[in-house]
Coordinates of C-alpha atoms and ligand atoms in Angstrom, one line a residue:
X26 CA 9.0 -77.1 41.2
X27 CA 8.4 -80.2 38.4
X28 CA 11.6 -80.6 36.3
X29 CA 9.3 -79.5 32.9
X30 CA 9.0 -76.4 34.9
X31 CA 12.4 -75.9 36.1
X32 CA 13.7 -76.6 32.1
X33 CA 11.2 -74.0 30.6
X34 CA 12.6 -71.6 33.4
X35 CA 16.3 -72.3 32.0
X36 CA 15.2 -72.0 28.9
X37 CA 13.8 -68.7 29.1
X38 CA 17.0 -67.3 31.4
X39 CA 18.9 -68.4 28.0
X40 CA 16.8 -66.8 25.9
X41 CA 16.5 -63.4 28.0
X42 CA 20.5 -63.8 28.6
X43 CA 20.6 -63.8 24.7
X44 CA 18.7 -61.1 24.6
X45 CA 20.4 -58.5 26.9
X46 CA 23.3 -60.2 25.4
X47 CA 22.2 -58.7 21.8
X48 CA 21.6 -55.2 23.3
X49 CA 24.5 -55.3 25.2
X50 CA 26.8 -55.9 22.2
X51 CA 25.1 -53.0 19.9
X52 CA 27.9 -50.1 19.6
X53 CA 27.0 -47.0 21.3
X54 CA 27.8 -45.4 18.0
X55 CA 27.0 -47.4 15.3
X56 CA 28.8 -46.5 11.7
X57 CA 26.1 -44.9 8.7
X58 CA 26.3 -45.7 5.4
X59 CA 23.9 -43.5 3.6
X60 CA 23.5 -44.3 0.0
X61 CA 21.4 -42.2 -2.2
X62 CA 21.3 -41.9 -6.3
X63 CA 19.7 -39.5 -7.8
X64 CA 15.8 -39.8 -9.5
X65 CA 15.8 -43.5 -9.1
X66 CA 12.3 -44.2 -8.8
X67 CA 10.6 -47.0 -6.7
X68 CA 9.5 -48.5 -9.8
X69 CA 13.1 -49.4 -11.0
X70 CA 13.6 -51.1 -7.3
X71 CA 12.5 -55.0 -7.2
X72 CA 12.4 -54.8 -3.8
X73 CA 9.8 -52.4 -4.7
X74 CA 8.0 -54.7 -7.2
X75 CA 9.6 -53.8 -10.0
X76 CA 8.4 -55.5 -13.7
X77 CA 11.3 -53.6 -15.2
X78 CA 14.5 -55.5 -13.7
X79 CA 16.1 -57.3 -10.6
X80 CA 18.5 -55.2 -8.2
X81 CA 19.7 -57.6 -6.3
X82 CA 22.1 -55.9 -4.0
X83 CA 19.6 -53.1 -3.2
X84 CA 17.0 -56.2 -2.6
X85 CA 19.3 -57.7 -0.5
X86 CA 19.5 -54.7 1.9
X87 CA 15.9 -55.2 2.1
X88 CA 15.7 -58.9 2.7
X89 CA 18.3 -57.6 5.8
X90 CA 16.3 -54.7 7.3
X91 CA 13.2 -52.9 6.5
X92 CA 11.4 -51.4 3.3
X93 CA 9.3 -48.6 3.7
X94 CA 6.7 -48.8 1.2
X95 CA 5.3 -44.9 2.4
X96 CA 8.0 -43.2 2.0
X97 CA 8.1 -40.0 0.5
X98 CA 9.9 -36.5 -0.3
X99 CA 9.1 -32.8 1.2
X100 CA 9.5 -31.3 -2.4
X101 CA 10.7 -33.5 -5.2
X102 CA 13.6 -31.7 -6.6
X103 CA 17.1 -32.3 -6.1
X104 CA 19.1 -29.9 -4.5
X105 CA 15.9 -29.1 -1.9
X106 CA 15.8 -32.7 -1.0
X107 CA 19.7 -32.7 -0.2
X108 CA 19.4 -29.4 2.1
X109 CA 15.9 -31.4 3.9
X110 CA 17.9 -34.3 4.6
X111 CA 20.7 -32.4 6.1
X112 CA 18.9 -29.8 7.9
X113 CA 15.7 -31.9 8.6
X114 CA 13.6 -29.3 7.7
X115 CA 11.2 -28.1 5.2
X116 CA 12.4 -26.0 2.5
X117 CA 11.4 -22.4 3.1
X118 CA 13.1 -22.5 6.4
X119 CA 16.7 -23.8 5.0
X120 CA 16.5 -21.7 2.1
X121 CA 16.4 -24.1 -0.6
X122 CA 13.1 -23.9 -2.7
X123 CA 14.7 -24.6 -5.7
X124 CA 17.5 -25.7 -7.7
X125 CA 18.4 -21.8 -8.2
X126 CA 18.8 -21.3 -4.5
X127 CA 22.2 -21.5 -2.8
X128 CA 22.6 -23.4 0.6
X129 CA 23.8 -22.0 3.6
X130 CA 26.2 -24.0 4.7
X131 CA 26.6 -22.2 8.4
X132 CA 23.2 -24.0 9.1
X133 CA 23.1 -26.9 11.7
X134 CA 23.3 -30.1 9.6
X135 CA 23.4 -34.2 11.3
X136 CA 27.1 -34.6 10.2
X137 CA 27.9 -31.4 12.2
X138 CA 26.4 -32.7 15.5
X139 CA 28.1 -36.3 14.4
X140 CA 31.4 -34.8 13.8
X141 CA 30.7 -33.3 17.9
X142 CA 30.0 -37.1 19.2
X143 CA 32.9 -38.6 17.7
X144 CA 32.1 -39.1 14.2
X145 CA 34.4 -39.4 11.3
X146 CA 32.3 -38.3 8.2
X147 CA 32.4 -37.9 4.7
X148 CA 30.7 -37.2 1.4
X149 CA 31.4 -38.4 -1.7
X150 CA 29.7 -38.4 -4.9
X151 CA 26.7 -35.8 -6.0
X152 CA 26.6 -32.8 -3.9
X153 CA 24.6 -30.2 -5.8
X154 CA 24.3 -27.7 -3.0
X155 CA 26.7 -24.9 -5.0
X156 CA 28.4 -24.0 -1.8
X157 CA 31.3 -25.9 0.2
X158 CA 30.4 -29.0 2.4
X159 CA 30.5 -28.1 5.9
X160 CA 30.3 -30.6 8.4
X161 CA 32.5 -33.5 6.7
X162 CA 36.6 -34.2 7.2
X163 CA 36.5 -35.6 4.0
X164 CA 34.7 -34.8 0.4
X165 CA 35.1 -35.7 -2.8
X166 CA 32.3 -34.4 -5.2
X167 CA 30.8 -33.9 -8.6
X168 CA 30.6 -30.0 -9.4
X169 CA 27.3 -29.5 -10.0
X170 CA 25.2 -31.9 -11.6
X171 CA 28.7 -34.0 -12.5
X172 CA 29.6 -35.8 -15.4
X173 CA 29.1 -39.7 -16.9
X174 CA 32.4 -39.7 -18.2
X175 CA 35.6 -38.5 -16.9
X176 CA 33.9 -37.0 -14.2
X177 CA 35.5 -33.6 -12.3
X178 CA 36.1 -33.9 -8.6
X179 CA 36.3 -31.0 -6.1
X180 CA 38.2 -31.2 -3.3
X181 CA 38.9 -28.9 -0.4
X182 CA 42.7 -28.1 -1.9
X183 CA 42.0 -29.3 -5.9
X184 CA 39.6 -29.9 -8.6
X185 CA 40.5 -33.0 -10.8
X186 CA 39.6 -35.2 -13.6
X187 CA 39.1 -38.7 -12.9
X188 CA 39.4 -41.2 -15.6
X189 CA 36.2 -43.8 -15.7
X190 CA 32.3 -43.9 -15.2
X191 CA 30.8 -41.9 -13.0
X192 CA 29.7 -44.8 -11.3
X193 CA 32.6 -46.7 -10.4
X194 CA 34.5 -43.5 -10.1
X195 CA 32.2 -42.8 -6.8
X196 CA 32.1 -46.2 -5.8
X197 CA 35.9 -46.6 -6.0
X198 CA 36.5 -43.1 -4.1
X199 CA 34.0 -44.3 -1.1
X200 CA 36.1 -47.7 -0.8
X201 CA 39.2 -45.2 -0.7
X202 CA 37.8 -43.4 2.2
X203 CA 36.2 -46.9 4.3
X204 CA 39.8 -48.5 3.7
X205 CA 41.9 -45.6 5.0
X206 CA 39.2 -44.0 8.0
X207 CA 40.1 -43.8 11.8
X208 CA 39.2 -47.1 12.8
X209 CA 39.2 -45.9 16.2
X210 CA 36.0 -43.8 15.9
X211 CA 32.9 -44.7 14.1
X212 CA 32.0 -43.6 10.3
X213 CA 29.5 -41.4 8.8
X214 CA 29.8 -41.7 5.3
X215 CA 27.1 -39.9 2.1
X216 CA 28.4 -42.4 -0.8
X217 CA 25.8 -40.8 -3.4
X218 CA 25.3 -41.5 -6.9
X219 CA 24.8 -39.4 -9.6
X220 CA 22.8 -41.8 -11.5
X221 CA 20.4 -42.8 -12.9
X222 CA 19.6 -39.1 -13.6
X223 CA 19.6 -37.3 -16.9
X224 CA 20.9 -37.9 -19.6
X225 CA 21.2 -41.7 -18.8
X226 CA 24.6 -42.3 -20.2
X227 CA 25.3 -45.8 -19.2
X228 CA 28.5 -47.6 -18.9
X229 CA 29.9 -49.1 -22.2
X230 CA 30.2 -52.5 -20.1
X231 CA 26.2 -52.3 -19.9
X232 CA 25.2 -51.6 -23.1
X233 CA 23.7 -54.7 -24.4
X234 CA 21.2 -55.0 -21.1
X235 CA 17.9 -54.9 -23.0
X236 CA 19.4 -54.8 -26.2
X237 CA 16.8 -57.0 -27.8
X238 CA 13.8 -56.4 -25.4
X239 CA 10.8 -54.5 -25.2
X240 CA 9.8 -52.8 -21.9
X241 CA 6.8 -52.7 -20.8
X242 CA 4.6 -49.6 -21.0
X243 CA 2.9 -47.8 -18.3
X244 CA -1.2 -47.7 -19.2
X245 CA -1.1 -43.3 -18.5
X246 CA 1.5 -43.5 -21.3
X247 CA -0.9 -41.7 -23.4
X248 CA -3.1 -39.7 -20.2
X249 CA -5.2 -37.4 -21.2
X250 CA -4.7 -35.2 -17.8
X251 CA -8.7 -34.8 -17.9
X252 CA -9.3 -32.6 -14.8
X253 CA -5.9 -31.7 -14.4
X254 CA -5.0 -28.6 -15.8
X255 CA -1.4 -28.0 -14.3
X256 CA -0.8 -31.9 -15.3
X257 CA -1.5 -30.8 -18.6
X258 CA 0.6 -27.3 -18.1
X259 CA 4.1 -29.5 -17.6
X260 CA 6.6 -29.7 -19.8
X261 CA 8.0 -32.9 -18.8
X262 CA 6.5 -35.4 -21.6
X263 CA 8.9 -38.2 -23.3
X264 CA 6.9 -36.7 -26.6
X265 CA 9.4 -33.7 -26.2
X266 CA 12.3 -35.4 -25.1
X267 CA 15.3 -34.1 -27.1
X268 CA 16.4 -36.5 -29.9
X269 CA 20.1 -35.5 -29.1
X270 CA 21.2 -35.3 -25.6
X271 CA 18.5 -37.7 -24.0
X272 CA 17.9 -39.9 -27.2
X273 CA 21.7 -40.3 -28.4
X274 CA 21.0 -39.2 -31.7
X275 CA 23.4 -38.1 -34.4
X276 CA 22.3 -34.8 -36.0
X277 CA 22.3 -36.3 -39.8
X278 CA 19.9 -38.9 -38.3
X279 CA 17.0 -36.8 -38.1
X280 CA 15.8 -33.6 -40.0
X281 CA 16.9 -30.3 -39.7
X282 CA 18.0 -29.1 -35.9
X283 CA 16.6 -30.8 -32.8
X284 CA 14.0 -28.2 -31.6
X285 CA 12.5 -30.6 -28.8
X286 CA 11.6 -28.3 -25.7
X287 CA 13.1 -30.9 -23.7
X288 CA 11.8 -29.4 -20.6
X289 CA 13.4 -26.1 -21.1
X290 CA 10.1 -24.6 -22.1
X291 CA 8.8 -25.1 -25.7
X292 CA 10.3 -23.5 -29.0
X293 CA 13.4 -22.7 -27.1
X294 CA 16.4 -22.1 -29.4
X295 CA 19.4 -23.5 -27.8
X296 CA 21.8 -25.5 -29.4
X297 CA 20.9 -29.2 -27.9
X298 CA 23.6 -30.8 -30.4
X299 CA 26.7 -28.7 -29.2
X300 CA 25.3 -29.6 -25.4
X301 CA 25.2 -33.1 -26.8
X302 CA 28.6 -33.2 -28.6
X303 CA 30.1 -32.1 -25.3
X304 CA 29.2 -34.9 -23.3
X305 CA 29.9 -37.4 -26.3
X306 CA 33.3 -35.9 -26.2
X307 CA 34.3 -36.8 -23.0
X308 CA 34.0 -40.4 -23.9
X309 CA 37.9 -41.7 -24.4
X310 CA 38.6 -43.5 -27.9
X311 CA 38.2 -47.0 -26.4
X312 CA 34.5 -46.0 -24.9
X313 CA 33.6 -44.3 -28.5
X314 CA 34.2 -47.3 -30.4
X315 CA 31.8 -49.6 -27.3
X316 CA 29.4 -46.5 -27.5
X317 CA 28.7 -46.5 -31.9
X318 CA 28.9 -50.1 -31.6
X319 CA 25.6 -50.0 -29.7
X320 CA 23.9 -46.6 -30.8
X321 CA 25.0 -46.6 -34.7
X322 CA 22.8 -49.4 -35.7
X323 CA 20.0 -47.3 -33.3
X324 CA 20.5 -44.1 -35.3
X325 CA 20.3 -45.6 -38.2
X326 CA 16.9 -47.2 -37.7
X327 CA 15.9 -43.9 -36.8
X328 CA 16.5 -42.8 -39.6
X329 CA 14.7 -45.1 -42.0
X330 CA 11.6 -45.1 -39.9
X331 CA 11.4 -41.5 -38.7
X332 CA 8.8 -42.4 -36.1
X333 CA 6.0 -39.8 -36.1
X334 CA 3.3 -39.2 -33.3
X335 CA 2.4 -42.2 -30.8
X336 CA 4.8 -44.1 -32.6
X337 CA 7.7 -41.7 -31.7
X338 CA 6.7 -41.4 -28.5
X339 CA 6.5 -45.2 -27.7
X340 CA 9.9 -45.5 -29.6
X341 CA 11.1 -42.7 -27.2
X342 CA 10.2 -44.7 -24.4
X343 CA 11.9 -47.7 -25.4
X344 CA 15.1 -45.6 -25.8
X345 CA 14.4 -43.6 -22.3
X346 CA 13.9 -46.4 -20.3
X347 CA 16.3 -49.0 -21.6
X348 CA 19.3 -46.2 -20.9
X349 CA 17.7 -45.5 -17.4
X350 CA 17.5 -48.8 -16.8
X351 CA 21.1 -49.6 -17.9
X352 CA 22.2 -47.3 -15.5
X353 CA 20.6 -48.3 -12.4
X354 CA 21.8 -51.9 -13.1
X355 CA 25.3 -50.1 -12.7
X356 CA 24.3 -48.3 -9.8
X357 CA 22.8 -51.7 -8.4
X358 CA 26.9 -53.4 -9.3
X359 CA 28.5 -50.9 -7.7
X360 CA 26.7 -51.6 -4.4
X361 CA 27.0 -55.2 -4.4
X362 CA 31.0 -53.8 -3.5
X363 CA 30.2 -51.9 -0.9
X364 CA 28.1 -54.0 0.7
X365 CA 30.8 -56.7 0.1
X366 CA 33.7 -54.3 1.7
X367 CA 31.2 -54.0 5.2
X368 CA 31.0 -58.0 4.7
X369 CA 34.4 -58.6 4.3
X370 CA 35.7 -56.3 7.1
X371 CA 33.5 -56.8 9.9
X372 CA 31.4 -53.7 9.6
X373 CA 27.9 -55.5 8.4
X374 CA 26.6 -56.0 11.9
X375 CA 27.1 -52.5 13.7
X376 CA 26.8 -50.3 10.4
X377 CA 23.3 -48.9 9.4
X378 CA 23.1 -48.9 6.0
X379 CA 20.8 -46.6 3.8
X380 CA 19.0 -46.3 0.3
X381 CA 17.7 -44.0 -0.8
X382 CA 17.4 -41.1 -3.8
X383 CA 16.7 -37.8 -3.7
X384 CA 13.2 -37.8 -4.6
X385 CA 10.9 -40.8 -7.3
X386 CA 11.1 -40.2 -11.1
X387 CA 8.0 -40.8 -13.9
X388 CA 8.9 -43.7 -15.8
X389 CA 6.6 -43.0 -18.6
X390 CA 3.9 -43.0 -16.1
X391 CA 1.3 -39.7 -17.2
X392 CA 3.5 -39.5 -20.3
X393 CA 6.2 -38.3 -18.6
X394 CA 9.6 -38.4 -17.3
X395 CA 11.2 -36.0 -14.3
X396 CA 9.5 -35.5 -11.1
X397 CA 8.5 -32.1 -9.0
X398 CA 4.6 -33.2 -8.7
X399 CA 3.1 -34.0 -5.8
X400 CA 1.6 -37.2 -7.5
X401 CA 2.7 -40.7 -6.2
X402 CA 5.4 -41.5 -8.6
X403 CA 7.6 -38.6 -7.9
X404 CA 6.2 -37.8 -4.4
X405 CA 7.5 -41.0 -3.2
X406 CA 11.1 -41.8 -2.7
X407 CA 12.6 -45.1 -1.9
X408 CA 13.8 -46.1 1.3
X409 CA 15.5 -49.1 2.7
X410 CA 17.4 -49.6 6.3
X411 CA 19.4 -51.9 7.3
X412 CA 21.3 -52.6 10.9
X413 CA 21.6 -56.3 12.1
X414 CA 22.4 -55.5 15.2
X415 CA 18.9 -54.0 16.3
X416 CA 16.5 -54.2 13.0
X417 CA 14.7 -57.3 12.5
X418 CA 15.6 -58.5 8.5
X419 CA 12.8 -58.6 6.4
X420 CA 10.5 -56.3 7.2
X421 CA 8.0 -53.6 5.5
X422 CA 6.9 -50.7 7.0
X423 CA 3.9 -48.7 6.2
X424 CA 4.6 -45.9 8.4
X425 CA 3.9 -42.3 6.4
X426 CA 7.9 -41.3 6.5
X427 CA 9.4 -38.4 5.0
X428 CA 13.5 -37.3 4.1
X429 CA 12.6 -34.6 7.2
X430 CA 13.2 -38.1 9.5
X431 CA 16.9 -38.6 7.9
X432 CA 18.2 -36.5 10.0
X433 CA 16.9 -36.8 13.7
X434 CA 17.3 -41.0 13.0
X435 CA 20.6 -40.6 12.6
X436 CA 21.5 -38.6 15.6
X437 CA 19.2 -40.7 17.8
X438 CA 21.7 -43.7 16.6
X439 CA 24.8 -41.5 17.6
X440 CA 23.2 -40.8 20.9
X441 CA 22.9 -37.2 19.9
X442 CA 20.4 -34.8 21.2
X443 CA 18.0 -34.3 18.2
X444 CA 17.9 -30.0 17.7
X445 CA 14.4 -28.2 18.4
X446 CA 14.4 -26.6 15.2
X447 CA 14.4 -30.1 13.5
X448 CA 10.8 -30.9 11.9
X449 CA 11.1 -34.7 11.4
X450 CA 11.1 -37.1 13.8
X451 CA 13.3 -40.7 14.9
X452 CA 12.1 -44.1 12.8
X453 CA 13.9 -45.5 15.3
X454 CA 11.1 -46.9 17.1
X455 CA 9.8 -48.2 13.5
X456 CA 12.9 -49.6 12.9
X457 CA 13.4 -51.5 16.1
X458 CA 9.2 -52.5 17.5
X459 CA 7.5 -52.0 13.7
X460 CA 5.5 -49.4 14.6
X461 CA 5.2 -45.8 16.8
X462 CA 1.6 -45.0 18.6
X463 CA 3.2 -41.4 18.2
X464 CA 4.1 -41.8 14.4
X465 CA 2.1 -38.8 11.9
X466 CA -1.0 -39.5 10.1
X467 CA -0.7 -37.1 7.3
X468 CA 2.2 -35.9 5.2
X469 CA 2.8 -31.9 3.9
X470 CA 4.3 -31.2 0.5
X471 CA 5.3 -28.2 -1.0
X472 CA 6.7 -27.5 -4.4
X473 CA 8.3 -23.8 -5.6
X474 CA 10.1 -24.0 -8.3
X475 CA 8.0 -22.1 -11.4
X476 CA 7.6 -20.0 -13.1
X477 CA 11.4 -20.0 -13.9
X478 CA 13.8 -23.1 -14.7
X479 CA 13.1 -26.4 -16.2
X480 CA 9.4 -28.3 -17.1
X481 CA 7.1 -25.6 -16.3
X482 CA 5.5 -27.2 -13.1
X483 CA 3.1 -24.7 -11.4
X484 CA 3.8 -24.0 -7.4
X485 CA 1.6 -26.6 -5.4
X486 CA 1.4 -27.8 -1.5
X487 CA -1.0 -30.6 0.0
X488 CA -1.5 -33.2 2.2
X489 CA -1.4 -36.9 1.8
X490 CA -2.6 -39.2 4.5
X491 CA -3.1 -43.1 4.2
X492 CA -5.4 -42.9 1.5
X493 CA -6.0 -39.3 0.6
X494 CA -4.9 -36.4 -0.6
X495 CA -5.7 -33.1 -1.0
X496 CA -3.6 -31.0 -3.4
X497 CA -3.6 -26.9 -4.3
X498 CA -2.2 -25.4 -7.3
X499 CA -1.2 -21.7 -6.8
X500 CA 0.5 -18.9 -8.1
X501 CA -0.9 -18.1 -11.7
X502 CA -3.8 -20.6 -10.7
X503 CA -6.1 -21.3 -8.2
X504 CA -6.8 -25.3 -8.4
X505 CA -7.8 -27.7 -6.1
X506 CA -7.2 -31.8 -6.4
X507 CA -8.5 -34.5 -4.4
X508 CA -7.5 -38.5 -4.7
X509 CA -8.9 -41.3 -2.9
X510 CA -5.3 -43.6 -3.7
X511 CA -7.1 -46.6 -2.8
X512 CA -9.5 -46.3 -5.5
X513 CA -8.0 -44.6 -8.2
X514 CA -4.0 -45.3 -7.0
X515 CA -2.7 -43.8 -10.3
X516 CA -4.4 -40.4 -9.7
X517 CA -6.5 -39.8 -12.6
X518 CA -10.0 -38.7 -11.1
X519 CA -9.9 -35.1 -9.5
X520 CA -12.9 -35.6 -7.0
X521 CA -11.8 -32.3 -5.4
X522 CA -16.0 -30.8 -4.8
X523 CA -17.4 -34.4 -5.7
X524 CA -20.9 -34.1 -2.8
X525 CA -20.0 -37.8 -1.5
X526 CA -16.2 -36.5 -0.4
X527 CA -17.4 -33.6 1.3
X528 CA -17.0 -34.5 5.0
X529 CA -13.5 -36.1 3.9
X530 CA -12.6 -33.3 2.0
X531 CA -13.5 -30.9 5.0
X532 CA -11.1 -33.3 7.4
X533 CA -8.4 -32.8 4.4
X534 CA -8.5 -29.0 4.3
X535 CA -8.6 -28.9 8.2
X536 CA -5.5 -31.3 8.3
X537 CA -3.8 -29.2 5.5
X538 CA -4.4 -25.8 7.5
X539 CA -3.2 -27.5 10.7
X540 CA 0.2 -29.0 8.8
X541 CA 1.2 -25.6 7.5
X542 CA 0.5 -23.7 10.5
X543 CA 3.0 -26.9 12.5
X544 CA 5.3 -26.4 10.0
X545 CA 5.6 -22.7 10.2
X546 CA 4.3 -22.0 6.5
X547 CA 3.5 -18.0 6.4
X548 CA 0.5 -17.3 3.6
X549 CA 1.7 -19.0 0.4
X550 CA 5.2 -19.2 0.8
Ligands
CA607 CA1 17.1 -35.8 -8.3

C-alpha cells in the first residue's frame, strides 16, 4: 500500500466516522415546531419569490432546510385544512367539509400517538375546530376565528382576555410554554397564527410599512374569467370588498351605508359598520390614537376622490394589500423570536421546524382575494422544513406534497407507527435523499363548501399532476376545466375538449377516476 493510498484510506475512515457520527447524534425523538398562519399565500413569502416584501426569518428557515415549491392543500379552506393535517386524511372521511362542520375530536390525530411515544405537546394560537383540543397537555387558543386586538383565550379551566396584538399575544404564550416544558421529554408544539387573515388589522407599531408605496399589481387584476363560468360565479372580488371592515373606512367617509357583498353574497343587508365598530372598539386609547394617525388622512382622501369603477378597485387593492402585507411583516417579527429562543437554548439542531398556512390566498390575482379554488394561488400552500441534524440546508423540493403528509412525517420522526387509515404519506425520504422513486405523480382536490356560507364558490374536485390539471365543477353545474400550467401557469385558457389534448385529457380523467376510487370518494361526495 503507497502512503497516497494509505492517507486517502484515512481520510475516508474520517469522513465515514463523521458520518455515523452525525447519525449517531440525531435524537430518537426529535422536538416539532409546527408554525402555521392562516391564508398567507406563497406570494407574500420571499423565499417564495416574492416582489411584494422580504421575510427574512421565514427565508432563513429555508436557507436552513428545504422549500417545497409543489406544495399544496386537499381543500383550501380553513377549518378542513386544520382537521387534514391532524387526521391526515381527506375531508369527507374526518368530517370536515366545511367551515360549518364540527370536528370530532375522538378521532385519531399525530399529537395523540405523540403524546403515546413520549411527547409533550401543545397548541397555541388559531384553533378553529369548534370543539375542545384532544390530544395536547397544553392549549391556549383563539375562540373561533380570534381577535386582532385584545384577543380571548380559552383554556381547559378559563376563558380570558389578553391585553396586546394578536400576534405577539401568540408568540409570547408559545415562548411561555418552550420556557416552562418537561425538559426531560421532547416537544410537540402547533404555535399558529391567526394572521394574516381577514380583516388585516395590523399592529399600530407597523403602520407606516408602505405608507408611501405603491404595490405592484397582478396582470389578472382585471380577468375577464373567459371560459370560466364558476370563476365568474365567485363572490370573492376586491371590487366588493367592504369599505368598512376590510377597508378601515369611517361611515361619514363614503355615501350612504356600506352595501359591499363582501363575500357574504350580493345585496345582503347586514350591518358591516356595527361589525366594524366592534373590532375598532377593542383597540385601547393608546392604539386608537397610532390607528387615526395612519387611517384618518386615508379616509379623508377617500372622501375627496370617491374612486369609482377600475379606479376603486385598484385603490382597493392598494389598501388590501398594504394591510395584508403589514401583517405578515408582523407575523415574519414574531418568528425571528422563536427561532432565536431554539438558537439561544440549544434546541436549533434536534428540533424540526415547520411553516406553513392553512391553505394560499389571491392576492389580487383573478380580481380576487380569499381562496377555496382549486386554481394555483389558493391550491398551493407554503411549506418550509427545517432539521439540521438530518436535512441538508438549502434545498428545494419539487416533489407534488400535500397537508395529508403532515401528519405521517411527523410520526415517522417520533418513531411512531404511521395508522392504516392515514392517506398521506412520510417526506421523510424527500427531506433526508431529495427525492422518493415511491413519491405520487398526481394530486386530488376537492372543495364542498356551497351553496351556503361565504363567496359563493361552486363544489369542485380534480387532479393536478406536474403540469396538468383537470378540474370538474358540480352540483348546480356540470363543468369541465383543463390547464397545461407550463403554458398558460396563470390558468386562463380552459382547453378542457381542445382535439390536440385529447390523449392527455383521456390520461387526466383516468388518473382522476383512479385518485377518487384510492381515496375512497363515493359518487360526488
Ligand atoms: Ca385560512
Amino acid at each position: 500500500m503507497n502512503q497516497t493510498f494509505s492517507c486517502l484510506i484515512g481520510v475516508l475512515l474520517l469522513i465515514a466516522c463523521a458520518e455515523k457520527e452525525k447519525i449517531d447524534m440525531r435524537p430518537d425523538k426529535p422536538n416539532i415546531l409546527f408554525i402555521m398562519t392562516d391564508d398567507h399565500a406563497e406570494q407574500a413569502i420571499s423565499a417564495y419569490g416574492s416582489n411584494l416584501l422580504q421575510t427574512p426569518n421565514i427565508d432563513r428557515i429555508a436557507s436552513e432546510g428545504m422549500l417545497f415549491k409543489n406544495s399544496f392543500v386537499t381543500n383550501s379552506i380553513c377549518a378542513p385544512s386544520r382537521a387534514t393535517l391532524l387526521t391526515g386524511k381527506f375531508s369527507h372521511l374526518n368530517g370536515l367539509r366545511d367551515n360549518r362542520d364540527e370536528f370530532d375530536g375522538s378521532q385519531v390525530t399525530f399529537p395523540k400517538i405523540l403524546q403515546q411515544v413520549g411527547y409533550e405537546t401543545a397548541v397555541i394560537g388559531k384553533w378553529h375546530l369548534k370543539t375542545k383540543p384532544t390530544g395536547f397537555d397544553t392549549w391556549k387558543v383563539l375562540l373561533g376565528q380570534g381577535e386582532y386586538y385584545q384577543p380571548t383565550i380559552a383554556t381547559d379551566t378559563d376563558t380570558s382576555i389578553v391585553q396586546g396584538y394578536v400576534t405577539k399575544v401568540i408568540t409570547d404564550l408559545a415562548l411561555d410554554f418552550l420556557e416552562a416544558r418537561d425538559t426531560s421529554r421532547p416537544f410537540c408544539l402547533l404555535y399558529h397564527h391567526k394572521a394574516p387573515h381577514r380583516s388585516w388589522m395590523p399592529d399600530v407599531d407597523d403602520l407606516d410599512m408602505y405608507a408611501d408605496e405603491t404595490i405592484p399589481e397582478p396582470e389578472t387584476l382585471f380577468d375577464d374569467y373567459a371560459g370560466r363560468p364558476a370563476a365568474e360565479a365567485a363572490d370573492m372580488r376586491i371590487a366588493d370588498m367592504f369599505l368598512s371592515g376590510d377597508m378601515k373606512l369611517h361611515p361619514d367617509s363614503y355615501p350612504g351605508k356600506d352595501t359591499n357583498s363582501g363575500g357574504a353574497g350580493r345585496g345582503t343587508s347586514v350591518d358591516r359598520e356595527a361589525g366594524w365598530a366592534a373590532m375598532y372598539g377593542r383597540l385601547t386609547p393608546e392604539q386608537k390614537e397610532k390607528w387615526d394617525a395612519h387611517y384618518d388622512p386615508i379616509n379623508a382622501e377617500f372622501k375627496k376622490m370617491q374612486p369609482q369603477g377600475e379606479d376603486l378597485v385598484r385603490w382597493k387593492y392598494q389598501r388590501y394589500m398594504k394591510d395584508y402585507l403589514r401583517c405578515v411583516k408582523s407575523v415574519d417579527d414574531h418568528i425571528g423570536r422563536v427561532l432565536k429562543y431554539l438558537d439561544d437554548n440549544g434546541l436549533a439542531e434536534n428540533t424540526i421546524v415547520v411553516y406553513t398556512s392553512d391553505q394560499g390566498f389571491y392576492l389580487g390575482e383573478h380580481g380576487w382575494y380569499d381562496k377555496r379554488f382549486i386554481y394555483e394561488e389558493s391550491f398551493g400552500m407554503p411549506l418550509i422544513i427545517r432539521y439540521p441534524a438530518a436535512v441538508v440546508a438549502n434545498q428545494v423540493s419539487d416533489a407534488l406534497v400535500q397537508n395529508l403528509d403532515f401528519a405521517p412525517t411527523f410520526l415517522d420522526y417520533a418513531g411512531a407507527s404511521i395508522p392504516t387509515e392515514m392517506q398521506g404519506a412520510s417526506m421523510r425520504n424527500i427531506l433526508e435523499r431529495g427525492s422518493d422513486e415511491n413519491w405520487r405523480d398526481a394530486l386530488y382536490y376537492h372543495y364542498y363548501e356551497y351553496p351556503h356560507g361565504w363567496h359563493m364558490v361552486k363544489q369542485h374536485y380534480g387532479v393536478r399532476t406536474d403540469r396538468y390539471k383537470l378540474i370538474h365543477f358540480y352540483n348546480d353545474i356540470d363543468h369541465w376545466e383543463l390547464y397545461d400550467l407550463e403554458n398558460d401557469p396563470q390558468e386562463l385558457k380552459n382547453i378542457f375538449n381542445n382535439p390536440e389534448m385529447a390523449a392527455i385529457q383521456a390520461d387526466l380523467e383516468k388518473r382522476l377516476t383512479e385518485l377518487r376510487t384510492q381515496y375512497g370518494i363515493v359518487a360526488n361526495d
